[in-house]
Coordinates of C-alpha atoms in Angstrom, one line a residue:
M1 CA 26.8 115.4 76.2
R2 CA 27.9 117.5 74.3
G3 CA 27.3 118.7 70.7
A4 CA 27.9 120.7 67.6
T5 CA 26.0 123.5 65.8
H6 CA 23.3 124.1 63.3
A7 CA 19.9 124.1 64.9
K8 CA 17.8 126.3 62.6
W9 CA 14.5 126.1 64.5
A10 CA 13.3 125.6 68.0
A11 CA 11.4 122.7 69.6
C12 CA 10.2 122.5 73.2
A13 CA 11.3 119.8 75.6
V14 CA 8.5 118.2 77.6
A15 CA 10.7 117.5 80.6
V16 CA 9.5 119.6 83.6
A17 CA 11.8 119.9 86.6
L18 CA 10.3 118.8 89.8
T19 CA 10.7 120.7 93.0
A20 CA 10.7 118.9 96.3
T21 CA 11.2 120.4 99.7
A22 CA 12.4 119.1 103.0
C23 CA 13.7 120.5 106.3
G24 CA 16.1 119.2 108.9
G25 CA 19.2 119.8 110.9
G26 CA 22.7 118.6 110.4
S27 CA 26.1 120.2 110.4
D28 CA 26.9 123.3 108.3
S29 CA 23.2 124.1 108.1
G30 CA 23.9 127.8 107.8
G31 CA 21.8 128.6 110.8
G32 CA 18.6 127.8 108.9
D33 CA 19.0 130.8 106.5
G34 CA 19.7 128.6 103.5
A35 CA 23.3 129.8 103.2
G36 CA 25.1 126.6 104.1
I37 CA 27.3 124.5 101.8
V38 CA 25.8 121.8 99.6
S39 CA 27.9 118.7 99.2
S40 CA 27.2 116.8 96.0
S41 CA 28.6 113.7 94.2
W42 CA 30.7 114.4 91.1
G43 CA 33.3 113.0 88.7
D44 CA 36.5 114.6 87.4
P45 CA 36.0 116.4 84.1
Q46 CA 38.0 115.2 81.1
N47 CA 39.7 118.5 80.4
P48 CA 40.4 121.8 82.2
L49 CA 37.2 123.9 82.3
E50 CA 37.5 126.1 79.2
P51 CA 33.9 126.6 78.0
A52 CA 34.7 125.8 74.4
N53 CA 36.7 122.7 75.4
T54 CA 34.2 121.1 77.7
N55 CA 31.6 118.8 76.0
E56 CA 30.9 116.3 78.8
V57 CA 28.5 116.3 81.7
Q58 CA 30.8 116.6 84.7
G59 CA 32.6 119.6 83.4
G60 CA 29.4 121.1 82.2
K61 CA 27.9 121.0 85.7
V62 CA 30.7 123.4 86.9
L63 CA 30.5 125.7 83.9
D64 CA 26.8 126.1 84.6
M65 CA 27.7 127.5 88.0
L66 CA 30.6 129.7 86.8
F67 CA 29.2 131.3 83.6
R68 CA 26.2 133.0 82.2
G69 CA 25.9 133.5 78.5
L70 CA 23.7 135.6 76.2
K71 CA 20.8 133.1 76.8
R72 CA 20.0 130.6 79.6
Y73 CA 17.6 127.7 79.3
D74 CA 14.8 127.9 81.8
P75 CA 15.3 125.0 84.3
K76 CA 11.7 124.1 84.2
T77 CA 10.7 124.5 80.5
G78 CA 13.9 124.5 78.5
E79 CA 13.0 127.8 76.9
A80 CA 16.0 129.9 75.8
L81 CA 15.6 133.2 77.8
D82 CA 17.7 136.3 77.6
M83 CA 20.4 136.5 80.3
V84 CA 23.4 138.7 79.5
A85 CA 21.7 139.7 76.2
Q86 CA 19.3 142.6 76.2
S87 CA 18.3 141.7 72.6
I88 CA 19.4 139.7 69.6
E89 CA 17.8 141.2 66.5
T90 CA 17.8 140.3 62.8
T91 CA 15.8 141.2 59.7
D92 CA 17.2 138.4 57.4
Q93 CA 18.0 135.5 59.8
K94 CA 21.7 135.7 58.6
N95 CA 22.9 139.0 60.2
F96 CA 22.3 139.5 63.9
T97 CA 22.9 142.5 66.2
V98 CA 23.5 141.5 69.8
T99 CA 23.0 144.1 72.5
L100 CA 24.1 143.4 76.1
K101 CA 22.4 144.4 79.4
D102 CA 24.1 146.8 81.7
G103 CA 25.8 145.8 85.0
W104 CA 27.3 142.4 84.1
K105 CA 30.8 141.7 85.3
F106 CA 33.3 138.9 86.0
S107 CA 34.2 137.8 89.5
N108 CA 37.5 139.7 89.2
D109 CA 35.4 142.9 88.7
E110 CA 36.2 143.1 85.0
P111 CA 33.1 144.2 83.0
V112 CA 31.4 141.8 80.6
T113 CA 31.5 143.6 77.2
A114 CA 30.9 142.8 73.6
Q115 CA 34.6 142.2 73.3
S116 CA 34.4 139.5 76.0
F117 CA 32.1 137.5 73.8
V118 CA 33.9 138.1 70.5
D119 CA 37.3 137.3 71.9
A120 CA 36.0 134.1 73.5
W121 CA 34.3 133.0 70.2
N122 CA 37.4 133.7 68.1
Y123 CA 39.5 131.8 70.6
A124 CA 37.1 128.9 70.5
A125 CA 37.1 128.7 66.7
D126 CA 40.9 129.0 66.2
V127 CA 42.2 125.6 65.2
R128 CA 45.5 126.2 67.0
N129 CA 43.6 126.3 70.4
K130 CA 42.3 122.7 69.8
Q131 CA 38.9 123.4 71.4
N132 CA 36.4 120.5 71.3
N133 CA 33.5 122.7 70.7
S134 CA 34.9 124.8 67.8
P135 CA 32.3 123.4 65.4
F136 CA 29.7 125.4 67.3
F137 CA 31.1 128.5 65.5
S138 CA 31.3 127.0 62.0
D139 CA 28.2 128.9 60.9
I140 CA 29.9 132.3 61.3
V141 CA 31.4 134.0 58.3
G142 CA 35.2 133.5 58.3
Y143 CA 35.3 130.3 60.4
E144 CA 37.3 128.6 57.6
D145 CA 40.0 131.3 57.8
V146 CA 40.7 130.5 61.5
H147 CA 39.8 126.8 61.3
P148 CA 41.0 125.4 58.0
E149 CA 40.5 121.6 57.4
S150 CA 44.3 121.4 56.9
G151 CA 47.3 123.7 57.2
E152 CA 47.7 126.9 59.2
P153 CA 44.9 129.5 59.7
T154 CA 45.0 132.6 57.4
A155 CA 43.4 134.8 60.0
K156 CA 43.3 135.3 63.8
T157 CA 39.7 136.3 63.9
M158 CA 36.4 135.6 62.1
K159 CA 35.3 138.5 59.9
G160 CA 31.7 137.7 60.7
L161 CA 32.2 139.0 64.3
V162 CA 32.4 142.8 64.6
V163 CA 32.4 144.8 67.9
K164 CA 30.4 148.0 67.5
D165 CA 30.8 149.3 71.1
D166 CA 31.1 148.0 74.6
K167 CA 27.5 146.7 74.6
T168 CA 27.0 145.8 71.0
F169 CA 28.4 143.4 68.4
T170 CA 27.2 141.9 65.1
V171 CA 27.3 138.4 63.9
A172 CA 27.2 137.5 60.2
L173 CA 26.3 133.9 59.4
K174 CA 26.9 132.0 56.1
Q175 CA 23.3 131.1 55.6
K176 CA 19.9 131.6 57.2
F177 CA 19.8 130.4 60.7
S178 CA 16.4 131.6 62.1
T179 CA 16.8 130.3 65.6
W180 CA 20.5 130.7 66.0
P181 CA 19.8 132.7 69.2
D182 CA 18.2 129.6 70.8
T183 CA 21.5 127.7 70.7
L184 CA 23.3 130.5 72.7
G185 CA 22.4 129.1 76.1
Y186 CA 25.0 126.4 75.6
Q187 CA 28.2 127.0 77.6
A188 CA 30.5 127.0 74.6
F189 CA 29.2 130.5 73.9
S190 CA 30.2 131.9 77.3
P191 CA 32.1 135.2 77.5
L192 CA 35.7 135.2 78.8
P193 CA 37.6 137.9 80.8
K194 CA 40.8 139.4 79.6
A195 CA 42.6 137.4 82.4
F196 CA 41.9 134.3 80.4
F197 CA 44.2 135.5 77.7
T198 CA 46.8 137.4 79.7
D199 CA 47.3 134.6 82.3
H200 CA 45.9 131.5 80.7
A201 CA 47.7 129.1 83.0
G202 CA 46.5 131.0 86.1
W203 CA 43.0 131.1 84.7
L204 CA 43.0 127.3 84.1
N205 CA 44.2 126.7 87.7
K206 CA 41.3 128.9 89.0
P207 CA 38.7 129.8 86.4
I208 CA 37.1 133.2 86.5
G209 CA 33.5 133.5 85.2
N210 CA 30.5 135.8 85.4
G211 CA 28.1 133.3 87.1
P212 CA 26.8 133.0 90.7
Y213 CA 29.7 131.0 92.0
T214 CA 33.5 131.2 92.0
V215 CA 36.1 128.4 92.3
D216 CA 37.6 128.2 95.7
S217 CA 39.8 125.1 95.2
Y218 CA 40.1 122.0 93.0
T219 CA 42.1 118.9 93.7
K220 CA 41.9 116.3 90.9
G221 CA 40.6 113.0 92.1
T222 CA 39.2 114.6 95.3
G223 CA 36.8 117.4 94.5
M224 CA 36.1 121.0 93.8
S225 CA 34.8 123.7 96.2
L226 CA 32.7 126.5 94.7
R227 CA 31.5 129.4 96.8
K228 CA 28.7 131.9 96.3
W229 CA 29.9 135.1 94.7
D230 CA 28.3 138.0 96.6
G231 CA 29.1 140.4 93.7
Y232 CA 26.9 138.5 91.2
T233 CA 24.3 140.8 89.7
G234 CA 22.3 138.3 87.7
P235 CA 18.6 137.4 88.5
D236 CA 19.5 133.9 89.7
K237 CA 21.6 134.5 92.8
A238 CA 22.9 131.5 94.7
Q239 CA 20.5 130.6 97.5
N240 CA 23.3 128.7 99.4
G241 CA 26.8 129.5 100.5
G242 CA 28.4 127.2 98.0
V243 CA 28.8 123.7 96.6
D244 CA 31.4 121.1 97.4
L245 CA 31.6 118.7 94.5
K246 CA 33.1 115.4 95.8
V247 CA 34.7 112.9 93.4
Y248 CA 33.4 109.4 93.6
T249 CA 34.6 106.4 91.6
D250 CA 31.6 104.4 92.6
N251 CA 28.1 105.9 92.9
N252 CA 27.1 103.2 95.3
T253 CA 29.6 104.7 97.8
A254 CA 28.1 108.1 97.2
Y255 CA 24.6 106.8 97.9
T256 CA 25.8 105.1 101.1
D257 CA 27.3 108.4 102.2
L258 CA 24.0 110.2 101.5
L259 CA 22.1 107.8 103.7
A260 CA 24.8 108.1 106.4
G261 CA 24.6 111.9 106.4
N262 CA 28.0 112.4 104.9
L263 CA 26.7 113.8 101.6
D264 CA 23.8 116.0 100.7
L265 CA 23.1 115.2 97.1
V266 CA 23.5 112.3 94.6
D267 CA 22.4 113.3 91.1
D268 CA 22.5 109.8 89.6
V269 CA 21.0 107.1 91.8
P270 CA 22.8 103.8 91.1
A271 CA 20.8 101.0 89.6
Q272 CA 21.6 98.7 92.6
Q273 CA 19.8 101.1 94.9
L274 CA 16.6 101.8 92.8
K275 CA 14.6 99.0 94.5
N276 CA 15.1 100.7 97.9
V277 CA 15.4 104.4 97.0
K278 CA 11.7 105.3 97.6
S279 CA 11.7 103.7 101.1
D280 CA 15.1 105.2 101.8
L281 CA 14.4 108.7 100.8
G282 CA 10.6 109.1 100.3
D283 CA 9.9 112.6 98.8
R284 CA 13.6 113.3 98.7
Y285 CA 13.9 111.1 95.6
I286 CA 13.5 112.7 92.2
N287 CA 12.7 110.7 89.0
Q288 CA 11.7 112.6 85.9
P289 CA 12.1 112.6 82.1
A290 CA 15.3 114.1 80.7
L291 CA 16.9 114.9 77.4
I292 CA 19.2 111.8 77.7
I293 CA 19.6 108.7 75.5
Q294 CA 22.1 105.8 76.0
T295 CA 23.5 104.2 72.9
L296 CA 26.2 101.8 71.8
T297 CA 28.4 103.4 69.2
F298 CA 30.5 101.3 66.7
P299 CA 34.1 102.4 65.8
M300 CA 33.5 102.8 62.1
Y301 CA 37.2 103.3 61.6
S302 CA 37.8 99.6 62.5
K303 CA 36.6 96.3 61.2
W304 CA 33.2 97.2 62.4
G305 CA 32.9 99.8 59.6
E306 CA 33.7 97.4 56.7
A307 CA 31.3 97.0 53.9
G308 CA 28.4 94.7 54.7
K309 CA 28.9 95.0 58.5
E310 CA 25.7 97.2 58.8
K311 CA 23.8 93.9 58.9
V312 CA 26.0 92.7 61.8
R313 CA 25.4 96.0 63.6
Q314 CA 21.6 95.7 63.0
G315 CA 21.7 92.1 64.2
I316 CA 23.4 93.0 67.5
S317 CA 20.6 95.6 68.0
R318 CA 18.0 92.9 67.6
A319 CA 19.9 90.7 70.1
I320 CA 19.4 93.2 73.0
N321 CA 16.3 92.7 75.2
R322 CA 15.7 96.3 76.1
P323 CA 12.3 95.9 77.9
E324 CA 13.8 93.2 80.2
I325 CA 17.0 95.2 81.0
T326 CA 15.2 98.5 81.7
K327 CA 12.6 96.7 83.9
Q328 CA 14.9 94.4 85.8
I329 CA 17.9 96.8 86.3
F330 CA 16.5 100.3 86.1
Q331 CA 13.2 100.0 87.8
D332 CA 11.2 102.4 85.5
T333 CA 14.0 105.0 85.4
R334 CA 14.7 104.0 81.7
S335 CA 12.5 103.2 78.8
P336 CA 13.4 101.2 75.6
A337 CA 14.7 103.5 72.8
K338 CA 12.8 103.7 69.5
D339 CA 14.9 106.3 67.8
W340 CA 18.2 108.2 68.1
T341 CA 16.8 111.3 69.9
S342 CA 14.9 111.6 73.2
S343 CA 11.3 110.8 74.2
A344 CA 11.5 114.0 76.3
L345 CA 11.4 116.0 73.1
G346 CA 7.8 114.8 72.5
E347 CA 6.2 114.3 69.1
K348 CA 6.2 118.0 68.3
G349 CA 9.9 118.1 69.0
G350 CA 10.6 115.3 66.6
Y351 CA 10.5 112.1 68.8
K352 CA 9.1 109.2 66.7
D353 CA 9.6 105.5 66.4
M354 CA 12.3 105.5 63.7
C355 CA 14.1 102.3 64.6
G356 CA 11.1 99.9 64.3
D357 CA 11.9 96.2 64.3
L358 CA 15.6 96.9 64.4
C359 CA 15.2 97.9 68.0
T360 CA 13.0 95.0 68.8
Y361 CA 14.4 91.9 70.5
D362 CA 14.3 88.8 68.1
P363 CA 17.1 86.2 68.6
D364 CA 16.3 84.4 65.3
A365 CA 16.4 87.7 63.3
A366 CA 19.6 88.7 65.1
K367 CA 21.4 85.5 64.2
Q368 CA 20.3 85.7 60.5
L369 CA 21.4 89.4 60.1
I370 CA 24.8 88.7 61.7
Q371 CA 25.3 85.7 59.5
E372 CA 24.3 87.7 56.4
G373 CA 26.8 90.3 57.4
G374 CA 29.7 87.9 57.6
G375 CA 29.7 87.4 61.4
L376 CA 31.2 89.3 64.2
P377 CA 34.7 90.8 63.4
D378 CA 37.1 88.1 64.6
G379 CA 34.2 86.2 66.0
K380 CA 33.7 88.4 69.1
M381 CA 32.9 91.8 70.5
T382 CA 33.8 93.8 73.5
I383 CA 31.7 96.6 75.0
T384 CA 33.6 99.5 76.7
S385 CA 32.5 102.1 79.2
N386 CA 33.7 103.9 82.3
V387 CA 32.3 102.2 85.4
D388 CA 32.7 104.9 88.1
T389 CA 29.3 106.5 87.5
G390 CA 25.9 105.6 86.0
S391 CA 25.7 101.9 86.9
H392 CA 27.4 101.2 83.6
R393 CA 29.0 97.9 84.6
V394 CA 25.6 96.5 85.5
W395 CA 23.9 97.2 82.3
M396 CA 26.9 96.3 80.1
D397 CA 26.9 92.9 81.7
A398 CA 23.2 92.6 81.0
V399 CA 23.6 93.7 77.4
C400 CA 26.4 91.1 76.8
N401 CA 24.3 88.4 78.5
S402 CA 21.4 89.2 76.2
I403 CA 23.6 89.1 73.1
N404 CA 25.3 85.9 74.2
N405 CA 21.9 84.2 75.0
A406 CA 20.4 85.3 71.7
L407 CA 23.3 84.2 69.5
G408 CA 23.9 80.9 71.4
Q409 CA 27.6 80.8 70.6
G410 CA 29.0 81.1 74.1
P411 CA 30.6 84.2 75.6
V412 CA 31.3 86.1 72.3
C413 CA 30.4 89.4 74.0
T414 CA 32.5 90.6 76.9
V415 CA 32.9 93.8 78.9
N416 CA 35.9 96.1 79.1
P417 CA 35.4 98.3 82.2
V418 CA 37.4 101.5 82.3
G419 CA 38.0 102.8 85.8
T420 CA 37.3 106.5 85.4
F421 CA 35.2 108.7 83.1
A422 CA 38.2 110.9 82.1
D423 CA 40.2 107.8 81.1
F424 CA 37.3 106.5 79.0
R425 CA 36.7 109.8 77.4
N426 CA 40.4 110.1 76.4
Q427 CA 40.3 106.6 74.8
Q428 CA 37.1 107.5 73.0
S429 CA 38.2 110.9 71.8
S430 CA 41.6 109.6 70.5
F431 CA 39.8 106.8 68.6
K432 CA 41.6 104.0 70.3
L433 CA 38.5 101.8 70.9
T434 CA 38.2 98.8 68.7
G435 CA 34.7 97.6 69.8
P436 CA 31.3 99.2 70.5
F437 CA 31.4 101.7 73.3
R438 CA 28.9 103.6 75.5
S439 CA 27.9 106.9 74.0
G440 CA 25.2 108.3 76.2
W441 CA 24.1 111.8 75.1
Q442 CA 22.7 114.5 77.2
G443 CA 21.2 117.3 75.1
D444 CA 22.8 120.7 75.0
Y445 CA 19.5 122.3 74.1
P446 CA 16.0 120.9 73.4
L447 CA 16.3 120.5 69.7
I448 CA 16.1 117.2 67.6
Q449 CA 19.2 118.5 65.7
N450 CA 21.3 118.3 68.8
F451 CA 20.8 114.6 69.0
L452 CA 21.8 113.9 65.4
Q453 CA 24.3 116.3 63.9
P454 CA 26.9 116.4 66.7
L455 CA 27.1 112.6 66.8
Y456 CA 26.7 111.5 63.2
Y457 CA 27.5 114.3 60.8
T458 CA 30.8 113.9 59.1
G459 CA 33.6 115.4 61.2
A460 CA 31.2 116.6 63.9
S461 CA 32.6 117.4 67.3
S462 CA 31.2 114.3 69.1
N463 CA 31.3 111.9 66.2
Y464 CA 33.6 109.5 68.0
G465 CA 32.6 106.5 65.9
K466 CA 33.7 108.5 62.7
F467 CA 30.5 107.6 60.9
S468 CA 30.3 109.4 57.5
N469 CA 27.4 109.3 55.1
A470 CA 26.9 111.9 52.3
D471 CA 23.1 111.4 52.2
F472 CA 22.8 111.9 55.9
D473 CA 24.9 115.0 55.8
K474 CA 22.8 116.4 52.9
L475 CA 19.5 115.9 54.7
V476 CA 20.9 117.5 57.9
D477 CA 22.0 120.5 55.8
Q478 CA 18.6 120.8 54.2
A479 CA 16.9 120.6 57.6
N480 CA 19.1 123.3 59.0
Q481 CA 18.0 125.7 56.2
E482 CA 14.3 125.2 57.0
S483 CA 12.7 128.0 59.0
D484 CA 9.5 125.9 59.3
T485 CA 9.6 123.6 62.3
A486 CA 7.6 120.8 60.8
A487 CA 9.5 120.8 57.6
A488 CA 12.8 120.7 59.5
I489 CA 11.7 117.8 61.7
A490 CA 10.6 115.8 58.6
K491 CA 14.1 116.2 57.1
F492 CA 15.8 115.2 60.3
Q493 CA 13.6 112.1 60.5
D494 CA 14.6 111.3 57.0
A495 CA 18.2 111.4 58.1
E496 CA 17.3 109.1 61.0
K497 CA 16.1 106.5 58.4
I498 CA 19.7 106.4 57.2
L499 CA 20.9 105.7 60.8
A500 CA 18.5 102.8 60.9
Q501 CA 19.9 101.5 57.6
Q502 CA 23.5 101.8 58.6
M503 CA 23.2 101.4 62.4
P504 CA 26.4 103.3 63.3
S505 CA 25.1 103.3 66.9
I506 CA 22.5 101.2 68.7
P507 CA 19.8 103.1 70.6
L508 CA 19.4 101.4 74.0
W509 CA 17.1 103.4 76.2
Y510 CA 16.0 106.9 77.2
Q511 CA 17.1 107.9 80.6
N512 CA 15.3 109.8 83.3
G513 CA 17.0 112.2 85.5
S514 CA 17.3 110.9 89.0
A515 CA 18.6 112.4 92.3
G516 CA 18.4 111.9 96.0
Y517 CA 19.1 114.4 98.7
S518 CA 19.4 114.9 102.4
E519 CA 16.9 116.2 104.9
R520 CA 18.8 119.4 105.4
L521 CA 18.2 120.5 101.8
S522 CA 15.1 122.1 100.2
D523 CA 14.1 123.5 96.8
V524 CA 16.1 120.7 95.1
A525 CA 15.3 120.3 91.4
L526 CA 16.8 118.9 88.2
N527 CA 16.7 120.9 85.0
Q528 CA 15.6 119.3 81.7
F529 CA 19.1 118.0 81.2
S530 CA 19.0 116.2 84.5
V531 CA 21.6 118.5 86.1
P532 CA 20.8 119.8 89.6
V533 CA 19.8 123.5 89.7
Y534 CA 22.5 124.1 92.3
D535 CA 22.0 127.8 92.7
Q536 CA 18.4 127.4 93.9
I537 CA 19.1 124.8 96.6
K538 CA 18.7 125.9 100.1
V539 CA 20.5 124.5 103.2
G540 CA 18.9 124.3 106.6

């Protein structure tokens, strides 16, 4: 995760959250009333938890508990349902009138108003605030005034946002965007209280939202405690007393703590434990399709991006034995990737084999392509990823072994393990990596656009490889202007053909959501993004 903007039509994810139940004792069970505290594995977010500055999974988990936006994606179907919005109406797909429901407030008792959204969106778009998710607002009229490509902004607010009254505001877009409302479940569009602006430092220390939980405490490197907010008026009230997110630098340790009764929930079962997880946990193990793809992205700003190196990048893709790695390491929790999106989208959502032979293991073809492209830069390559979550060290070693075996030139591929997710993200987002790096993507919403534009469009918010191709950008723009779903998907798939030609990233595999939980929990489920539906978990 996370992405940019411009989804002009909707598609439905096929991932359906599973619900498993169990009962049992244990400490802090809440007396059997489901109101105890859930302890869950976690990793420190990269940045403080501003909605518009969080575009990674760990921070996103917290925002999903702290905030509710105009829309919310149904945990089971992915459908964008009204939450704070009473209605979002338009007659021309460019100008929208947003009306809010009554009764919503922040946890400091401040009412959620139209101004709460407009102020938050203007803050997010303002270039001076350096928000990672600012491109989400680039469709709004006046974005360039507050977020120029260079120089100082000429305005403090976007003229496309107008507050009509406490419950109503209007949004003017630059061009037709028929399903713009379907993107509004993403946390970047969350409202913000006045306290965010009047005491920003205080808010960052203890965020105030309008969701079912509040932040009780946070110690970087240790964990965050969230507690049920009794004043929450939304329809999805927390079914437990709170969630303690515990930081782990090794998911194997988290899994061991789960088995020992020291942890309730692990939401990413490590690869080393997959052979035993069914016998360890039985029905308390969840394994389901998710809107996640793992890729290797090339730093196109380095030697890897020089003219002719597309054949080298294609050759490396052909040197990776995806079926063997997914079978041996991931035990059916991954499947070989055939495109740059997600199999969980389904064919109607745009999933299709767009990579073809280039994602098929063939050592001879790999060697020929790399030779035609002038060889590996400096004769070697290094794969970088964080290794504190996700079993990344295991599969990186396997990928390098596959490449080395295919090329037969000795250990030309090596691994650069980074200790923490936050450190890795900082290196990635500051463009300091000189070799291919892990770039797993968890969808923000179930649209094919979300797997392409945020990662490969010129200047997009998560385009950390700095890939730029005018033809790709043009096709994405054309797709975004289509109101017909099939026509839009066809344009996006044409854009994918360019990714196959240029191979700025290598599709590796589609990832299932996985989780294991203790006997004292029930009603545990993952949403279509593989994130636990924390507010529905019961304890005791």
